[in-house]
PDB file of C-alpha atoms in Angstrom:
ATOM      1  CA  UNK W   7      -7.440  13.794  37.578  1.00 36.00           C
ATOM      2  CA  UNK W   8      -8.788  15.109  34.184  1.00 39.00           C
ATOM      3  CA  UNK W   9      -7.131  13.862  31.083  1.00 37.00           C
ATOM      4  CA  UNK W  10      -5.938  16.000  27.864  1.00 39.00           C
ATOM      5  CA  UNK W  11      -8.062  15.622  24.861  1.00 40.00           C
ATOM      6  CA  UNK W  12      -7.203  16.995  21.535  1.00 42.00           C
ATOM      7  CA  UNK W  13      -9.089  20.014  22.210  1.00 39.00           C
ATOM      8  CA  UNK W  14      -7.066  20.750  25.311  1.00 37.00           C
ATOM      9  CA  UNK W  15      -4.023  20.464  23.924  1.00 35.00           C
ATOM     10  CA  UNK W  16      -4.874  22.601  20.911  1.00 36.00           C
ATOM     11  CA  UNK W  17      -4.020  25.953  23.301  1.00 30.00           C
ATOM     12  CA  UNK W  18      -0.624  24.729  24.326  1.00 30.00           C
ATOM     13  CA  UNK W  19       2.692  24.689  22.611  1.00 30.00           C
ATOM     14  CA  UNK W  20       3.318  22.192  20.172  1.00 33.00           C
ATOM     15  CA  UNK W  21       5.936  21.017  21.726  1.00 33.00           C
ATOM     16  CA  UNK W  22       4.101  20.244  25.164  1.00 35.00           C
ATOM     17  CA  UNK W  23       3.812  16.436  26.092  1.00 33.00           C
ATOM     18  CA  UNK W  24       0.442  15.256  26.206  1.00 39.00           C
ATOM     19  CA  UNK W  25      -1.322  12.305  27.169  1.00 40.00           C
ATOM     20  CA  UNK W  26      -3.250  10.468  24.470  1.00 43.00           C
ATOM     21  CA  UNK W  27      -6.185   8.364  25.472  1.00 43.00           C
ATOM     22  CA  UNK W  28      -4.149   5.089  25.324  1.00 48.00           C
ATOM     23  CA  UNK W  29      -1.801   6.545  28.362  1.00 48.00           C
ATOM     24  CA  UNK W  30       0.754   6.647  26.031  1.00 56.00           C
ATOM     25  CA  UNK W  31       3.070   9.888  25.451  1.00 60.00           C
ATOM     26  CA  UNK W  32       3.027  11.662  22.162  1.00 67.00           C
ATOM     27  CA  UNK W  33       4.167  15.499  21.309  1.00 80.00           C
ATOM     28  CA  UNK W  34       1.357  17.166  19.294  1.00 83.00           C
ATOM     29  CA  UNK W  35       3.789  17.607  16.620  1.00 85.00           C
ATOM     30  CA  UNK W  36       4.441  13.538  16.413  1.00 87.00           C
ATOM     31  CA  UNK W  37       0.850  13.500  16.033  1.00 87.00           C
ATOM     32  CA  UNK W  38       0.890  15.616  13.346  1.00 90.00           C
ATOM     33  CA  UNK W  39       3.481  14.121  11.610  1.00 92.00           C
ATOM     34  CA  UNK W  40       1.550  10.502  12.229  1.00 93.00           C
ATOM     35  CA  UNK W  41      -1.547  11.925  10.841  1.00 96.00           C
ATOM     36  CA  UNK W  42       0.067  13.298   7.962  1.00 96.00           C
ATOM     37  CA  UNK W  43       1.987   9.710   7.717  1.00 96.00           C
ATOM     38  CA  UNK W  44      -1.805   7.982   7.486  1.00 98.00           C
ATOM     39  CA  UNK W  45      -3.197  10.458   5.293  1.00 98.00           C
ATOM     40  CA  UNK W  46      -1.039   9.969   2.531  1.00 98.00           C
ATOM     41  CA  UNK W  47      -1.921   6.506   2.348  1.00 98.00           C
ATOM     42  CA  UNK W  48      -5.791   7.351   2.177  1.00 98.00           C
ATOM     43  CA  UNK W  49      -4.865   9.792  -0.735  1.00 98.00           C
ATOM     44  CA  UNK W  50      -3.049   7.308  -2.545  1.00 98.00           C
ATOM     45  CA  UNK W  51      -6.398   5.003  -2.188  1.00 98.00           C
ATOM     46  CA  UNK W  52      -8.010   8.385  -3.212  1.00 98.00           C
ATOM     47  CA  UNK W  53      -5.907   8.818  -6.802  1.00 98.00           C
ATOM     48  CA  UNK W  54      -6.369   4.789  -7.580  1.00 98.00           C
ATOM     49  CA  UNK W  55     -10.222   5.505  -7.160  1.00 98.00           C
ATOM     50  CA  UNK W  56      -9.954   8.480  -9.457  1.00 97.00           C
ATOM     51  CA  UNK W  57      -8.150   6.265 -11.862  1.00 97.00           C
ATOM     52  CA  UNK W  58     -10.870   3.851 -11.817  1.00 96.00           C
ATOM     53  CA  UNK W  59     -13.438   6.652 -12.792  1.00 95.00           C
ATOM     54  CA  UNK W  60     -14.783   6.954  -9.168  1.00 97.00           C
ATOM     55  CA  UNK W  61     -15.197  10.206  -7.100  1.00 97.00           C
ATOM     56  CA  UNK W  62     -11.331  10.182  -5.546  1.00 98.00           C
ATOM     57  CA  UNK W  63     -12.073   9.526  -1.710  1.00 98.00           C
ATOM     58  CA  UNK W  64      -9.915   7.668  -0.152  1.00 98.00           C
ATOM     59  CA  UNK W  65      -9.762   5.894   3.757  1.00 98.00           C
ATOM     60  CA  UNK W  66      -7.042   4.372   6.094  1.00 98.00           C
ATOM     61  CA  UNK W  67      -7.902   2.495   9.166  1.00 98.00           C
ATOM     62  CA  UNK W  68      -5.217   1.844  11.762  1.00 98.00           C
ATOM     63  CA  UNK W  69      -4.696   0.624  15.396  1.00 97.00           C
ATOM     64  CA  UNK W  70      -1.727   1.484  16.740  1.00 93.00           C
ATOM     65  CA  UNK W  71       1.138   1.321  13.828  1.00 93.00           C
ATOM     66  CA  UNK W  72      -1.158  -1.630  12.444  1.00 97.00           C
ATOM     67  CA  UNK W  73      -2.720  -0.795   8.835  1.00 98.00           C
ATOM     68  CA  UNK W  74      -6.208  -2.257   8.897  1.00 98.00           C
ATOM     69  CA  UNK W  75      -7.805  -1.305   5.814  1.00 98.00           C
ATOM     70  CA  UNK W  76      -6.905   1.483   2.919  1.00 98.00           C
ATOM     71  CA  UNK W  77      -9.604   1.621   0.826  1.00 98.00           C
ATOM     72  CA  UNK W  78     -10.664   4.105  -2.111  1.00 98.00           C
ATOM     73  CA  UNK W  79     -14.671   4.877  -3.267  1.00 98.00           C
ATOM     74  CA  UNK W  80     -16.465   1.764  -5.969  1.00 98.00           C
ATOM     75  CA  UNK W  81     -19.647   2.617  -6.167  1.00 98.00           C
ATOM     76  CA  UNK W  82     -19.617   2.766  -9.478  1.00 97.00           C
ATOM     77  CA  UNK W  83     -16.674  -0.249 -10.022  1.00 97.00           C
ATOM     78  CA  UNK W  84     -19.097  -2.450  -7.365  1.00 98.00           C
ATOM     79  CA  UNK W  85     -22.343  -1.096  -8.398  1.00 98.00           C
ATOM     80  CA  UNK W  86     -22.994  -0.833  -4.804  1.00 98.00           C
ATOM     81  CA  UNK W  87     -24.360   2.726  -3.271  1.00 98.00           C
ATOM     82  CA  UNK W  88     -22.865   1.908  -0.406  1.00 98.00           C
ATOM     83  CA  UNK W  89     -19.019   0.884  -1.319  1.00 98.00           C
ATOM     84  CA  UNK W  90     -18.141   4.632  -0.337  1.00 98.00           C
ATOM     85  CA  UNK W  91     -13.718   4.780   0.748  1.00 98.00           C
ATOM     86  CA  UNK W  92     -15.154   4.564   4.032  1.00 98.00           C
ATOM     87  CA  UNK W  93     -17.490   1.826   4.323  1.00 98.00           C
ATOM     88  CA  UNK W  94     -15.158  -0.681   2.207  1.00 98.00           C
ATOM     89  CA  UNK W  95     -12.317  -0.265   4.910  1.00 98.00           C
ATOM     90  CA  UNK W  96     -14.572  -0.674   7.881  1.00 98.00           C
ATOM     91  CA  UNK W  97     -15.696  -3.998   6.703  1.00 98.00           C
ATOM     92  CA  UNK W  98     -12.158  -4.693   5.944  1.00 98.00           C
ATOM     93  CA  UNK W  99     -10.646  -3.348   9.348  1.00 98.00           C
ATOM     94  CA  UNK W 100     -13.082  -5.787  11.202  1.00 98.00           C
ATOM     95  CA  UNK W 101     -13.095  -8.628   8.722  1.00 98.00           C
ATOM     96  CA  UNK W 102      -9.401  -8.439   9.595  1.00 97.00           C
ATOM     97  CA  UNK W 103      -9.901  -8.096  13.534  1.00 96.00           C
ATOM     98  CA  UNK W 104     -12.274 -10.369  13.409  1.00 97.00           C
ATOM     99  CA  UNK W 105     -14.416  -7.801  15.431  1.00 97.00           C
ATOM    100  CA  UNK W 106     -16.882  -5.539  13.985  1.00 97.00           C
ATOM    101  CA  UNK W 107     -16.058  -2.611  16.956  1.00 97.00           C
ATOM    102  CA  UNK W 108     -12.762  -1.003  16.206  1.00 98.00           C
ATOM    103  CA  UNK W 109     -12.807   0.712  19.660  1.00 96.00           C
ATOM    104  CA  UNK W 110      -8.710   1.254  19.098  1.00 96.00           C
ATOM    105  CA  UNK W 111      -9.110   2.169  14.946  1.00 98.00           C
ATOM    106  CA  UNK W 112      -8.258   5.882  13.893  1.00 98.00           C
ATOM    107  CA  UNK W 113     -10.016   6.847  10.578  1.00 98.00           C
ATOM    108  CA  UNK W 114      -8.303   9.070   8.219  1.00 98.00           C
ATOM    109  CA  UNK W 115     -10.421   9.968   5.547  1.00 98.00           C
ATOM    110  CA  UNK W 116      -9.915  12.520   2.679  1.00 98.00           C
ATOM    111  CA  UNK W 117     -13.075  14.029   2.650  1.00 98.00           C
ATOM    112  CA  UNK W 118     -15.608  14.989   5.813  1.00 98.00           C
ATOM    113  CA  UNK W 119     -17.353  11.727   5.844  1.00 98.00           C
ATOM    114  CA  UNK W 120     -21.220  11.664   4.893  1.00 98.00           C
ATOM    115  CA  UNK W 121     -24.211  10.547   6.817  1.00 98.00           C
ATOM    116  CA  UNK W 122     -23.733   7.313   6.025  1.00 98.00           C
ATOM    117  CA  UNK W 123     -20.361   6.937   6.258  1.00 98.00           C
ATOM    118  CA  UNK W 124     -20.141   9.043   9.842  1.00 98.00           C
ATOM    119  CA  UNK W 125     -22.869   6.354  11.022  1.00 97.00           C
ATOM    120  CA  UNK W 126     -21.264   3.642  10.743  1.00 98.00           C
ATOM    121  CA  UNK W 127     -18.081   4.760  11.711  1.00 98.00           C
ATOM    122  CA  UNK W 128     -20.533   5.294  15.041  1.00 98.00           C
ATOM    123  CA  UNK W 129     -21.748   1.945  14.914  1.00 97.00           C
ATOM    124  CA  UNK W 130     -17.934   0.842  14.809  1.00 98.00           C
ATOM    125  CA  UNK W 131     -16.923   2.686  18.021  1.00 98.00           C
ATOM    126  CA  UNK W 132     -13.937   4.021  16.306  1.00 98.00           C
ATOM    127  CA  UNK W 133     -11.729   5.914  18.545  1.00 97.00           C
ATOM    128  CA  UNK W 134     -10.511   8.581  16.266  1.00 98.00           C
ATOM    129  CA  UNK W 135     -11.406  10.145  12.507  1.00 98.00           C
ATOM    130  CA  UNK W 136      -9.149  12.522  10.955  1.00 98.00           C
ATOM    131  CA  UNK W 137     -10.230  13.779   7.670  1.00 98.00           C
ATOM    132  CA  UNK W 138      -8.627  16.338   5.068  1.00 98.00           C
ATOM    133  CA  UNK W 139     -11.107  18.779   3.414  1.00 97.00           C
ATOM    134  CA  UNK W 140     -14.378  19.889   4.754  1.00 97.00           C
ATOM    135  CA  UNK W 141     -17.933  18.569   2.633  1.00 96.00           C
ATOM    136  CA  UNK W 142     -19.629  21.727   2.425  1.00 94.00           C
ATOM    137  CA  UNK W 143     -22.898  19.892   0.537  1.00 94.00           C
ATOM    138  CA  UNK W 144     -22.793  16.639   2.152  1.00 95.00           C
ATOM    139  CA  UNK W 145     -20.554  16.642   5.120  1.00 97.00           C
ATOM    140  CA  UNK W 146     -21.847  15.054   8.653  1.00 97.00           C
ATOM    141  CA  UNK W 147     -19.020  15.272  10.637  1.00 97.00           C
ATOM    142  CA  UNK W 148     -19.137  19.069  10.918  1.00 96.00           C
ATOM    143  CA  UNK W 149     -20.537  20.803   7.887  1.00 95.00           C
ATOM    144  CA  UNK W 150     -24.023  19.934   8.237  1.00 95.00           C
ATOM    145  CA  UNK W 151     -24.817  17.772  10.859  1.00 94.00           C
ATOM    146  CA  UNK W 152     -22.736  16.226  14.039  1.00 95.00           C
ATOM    147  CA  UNK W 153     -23.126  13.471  13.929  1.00 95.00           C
ATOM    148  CA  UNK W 154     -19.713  11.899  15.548  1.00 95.00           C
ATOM    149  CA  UNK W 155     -20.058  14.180  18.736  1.00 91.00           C
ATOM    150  CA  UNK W 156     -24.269  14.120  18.937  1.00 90.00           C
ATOM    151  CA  UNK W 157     -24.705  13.785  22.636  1.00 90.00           C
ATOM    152  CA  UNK W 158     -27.897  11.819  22.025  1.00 90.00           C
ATOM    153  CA  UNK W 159     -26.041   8.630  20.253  1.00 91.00           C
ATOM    154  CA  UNK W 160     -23.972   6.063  22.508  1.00 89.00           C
ATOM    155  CA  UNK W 161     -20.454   6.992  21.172  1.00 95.00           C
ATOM    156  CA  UNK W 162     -18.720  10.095  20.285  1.00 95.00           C
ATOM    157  CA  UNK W 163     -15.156   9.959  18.098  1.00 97.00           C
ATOM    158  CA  UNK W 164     -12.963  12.238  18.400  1.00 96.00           C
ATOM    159  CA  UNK W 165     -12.492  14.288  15.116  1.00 97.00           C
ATOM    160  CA  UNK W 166      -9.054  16.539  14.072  1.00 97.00           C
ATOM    161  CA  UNK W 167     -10.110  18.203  10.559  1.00 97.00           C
ATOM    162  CA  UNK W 168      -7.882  19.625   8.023  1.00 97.00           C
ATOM    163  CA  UNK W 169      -5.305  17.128   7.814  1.00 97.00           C
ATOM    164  CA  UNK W 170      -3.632  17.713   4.325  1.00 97.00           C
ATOM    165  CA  UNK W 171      -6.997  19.796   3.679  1.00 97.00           C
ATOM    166  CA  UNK W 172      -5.304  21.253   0.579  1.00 97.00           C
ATOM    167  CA  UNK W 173      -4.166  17.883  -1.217  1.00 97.00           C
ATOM    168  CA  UNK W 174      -7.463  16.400  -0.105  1.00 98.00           C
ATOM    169  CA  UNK W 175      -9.641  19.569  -1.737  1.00 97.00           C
ATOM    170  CA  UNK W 176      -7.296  19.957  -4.625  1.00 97.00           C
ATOM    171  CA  UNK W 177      -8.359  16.008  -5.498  1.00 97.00           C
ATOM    172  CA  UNK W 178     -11.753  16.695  -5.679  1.00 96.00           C
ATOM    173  CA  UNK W 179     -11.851  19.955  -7.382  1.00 96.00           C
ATOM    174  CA  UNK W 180      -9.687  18.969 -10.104  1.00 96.00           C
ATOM    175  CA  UNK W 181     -12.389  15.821 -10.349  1.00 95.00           C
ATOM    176  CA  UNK W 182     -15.543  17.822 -10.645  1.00 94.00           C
ATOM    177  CA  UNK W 183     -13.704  20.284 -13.010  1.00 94.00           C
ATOM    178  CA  UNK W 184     -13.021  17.743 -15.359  1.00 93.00           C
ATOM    179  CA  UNK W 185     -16.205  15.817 -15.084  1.00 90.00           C
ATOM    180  CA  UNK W 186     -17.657  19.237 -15.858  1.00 92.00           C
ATOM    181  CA  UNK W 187     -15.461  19.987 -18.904  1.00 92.00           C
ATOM    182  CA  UNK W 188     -16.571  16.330 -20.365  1.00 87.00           C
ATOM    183  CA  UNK W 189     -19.868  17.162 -19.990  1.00 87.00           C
ATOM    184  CA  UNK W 190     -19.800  20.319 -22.031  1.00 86.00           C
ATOM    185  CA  UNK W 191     -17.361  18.671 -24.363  1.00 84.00           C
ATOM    186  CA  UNK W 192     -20.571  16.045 -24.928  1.00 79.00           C
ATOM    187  CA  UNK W 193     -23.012  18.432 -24.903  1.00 79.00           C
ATOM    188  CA  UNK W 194     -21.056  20.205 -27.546  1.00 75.00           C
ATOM    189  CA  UNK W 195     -20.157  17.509 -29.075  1.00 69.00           C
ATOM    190  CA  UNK W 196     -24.202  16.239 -29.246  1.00 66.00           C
ATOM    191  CA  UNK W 197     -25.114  20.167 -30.726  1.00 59.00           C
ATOM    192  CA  UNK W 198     -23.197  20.313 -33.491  1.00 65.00           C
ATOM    193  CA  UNK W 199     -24.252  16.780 -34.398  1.00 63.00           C
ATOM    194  CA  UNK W 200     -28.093  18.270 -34.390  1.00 63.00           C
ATOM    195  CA  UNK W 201     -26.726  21.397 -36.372  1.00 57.00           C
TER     196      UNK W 201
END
């Protein structure tokens, strides 16, 4: 007997009972209102990340109805290339399972993660990533590379895009627009200085 994935169930009515991997039953439109639930909580880690001065990515790690991790970008707080939203709550999530695979974990993520970031939720055999808005530049999940459903790596997630997409894209545009105007305002600021 072959099982309903999310792609399956995409075709049907919303409303159509479908069987998620755990056995367990869930309407599409529960998990849509779940995923929405989860997302909010990686774009509040998103908005305390912008406060800090960091690009606003946020990340929220949950088994079941159990909140792992929530965890917003330091790079630049930690000094640490590597402290991206979803790196921090992976070593959270296990730290806190006690387990480094999260084989039950769902990821939701503001942004498309990166290379990085899609590798090592790989390496963490997490069931499930849902992210908001699509990385055009640097995305790995589907904008410029696969890597989460690569057939030649031992573990494929599951990935449902475009969860909040326009709260998640809003985030960053309004980000890079004002890291942009500060820029010219310096550059401005530094020319008239000169003249």
């Amino acid at each position: 007997m072959a099982r309903l994935t999310v792609f399956d169930r995409a075709t049907y009515s919303s409303n159509l009972r479908c069987l998620t991997r755990n056995g367990s039953i869930m309407t599409a439109a529960e998990e849509c209102e779940t995923d929405a639930r989860w997302m909010r909580e990686a774009l509040r880690a998103a908005h305390e990340a912008n406060e800090r001065g960091e690009v606003p990515v946020g990340t929220c790690i949950v088994s079941g109805e159990v909140v792992l991790a929530i965890a917003g970008n330091r790079t630049r707080t930690d000094q640490d290339p590597t402290a991206h939203a979803e790196i921090v709550a992976l070593r959270e999530a296990a730290r806190k399972l006690g387990n480094y695979r999260l084989t039950d974990a769902v990821a939701y993520s503001t942004i498309e993660p990166c290379a990085m970031c899609a590798g090592a939720l790989i390496q963490a055999r997490v069931r499930r990533l849902v992210y908001g808005a699509r990385d055009e530049r640097a995305g790995a999940v589907e904008s410029r590379f696969r890597i989460c459903d690569t057939d030649f790596l031992n573990h494929r997630i599951e990935v449902t895009p475009g969860v909040m997409e326009e709260e998640c894209r809003t985030l960053m545009q309004e980000f890079f627009r004002a890291r942009r105007e500060n820029q010219r305002m310096k550059t401005d600021g530094r020319m008239k200085d000169e003249g």
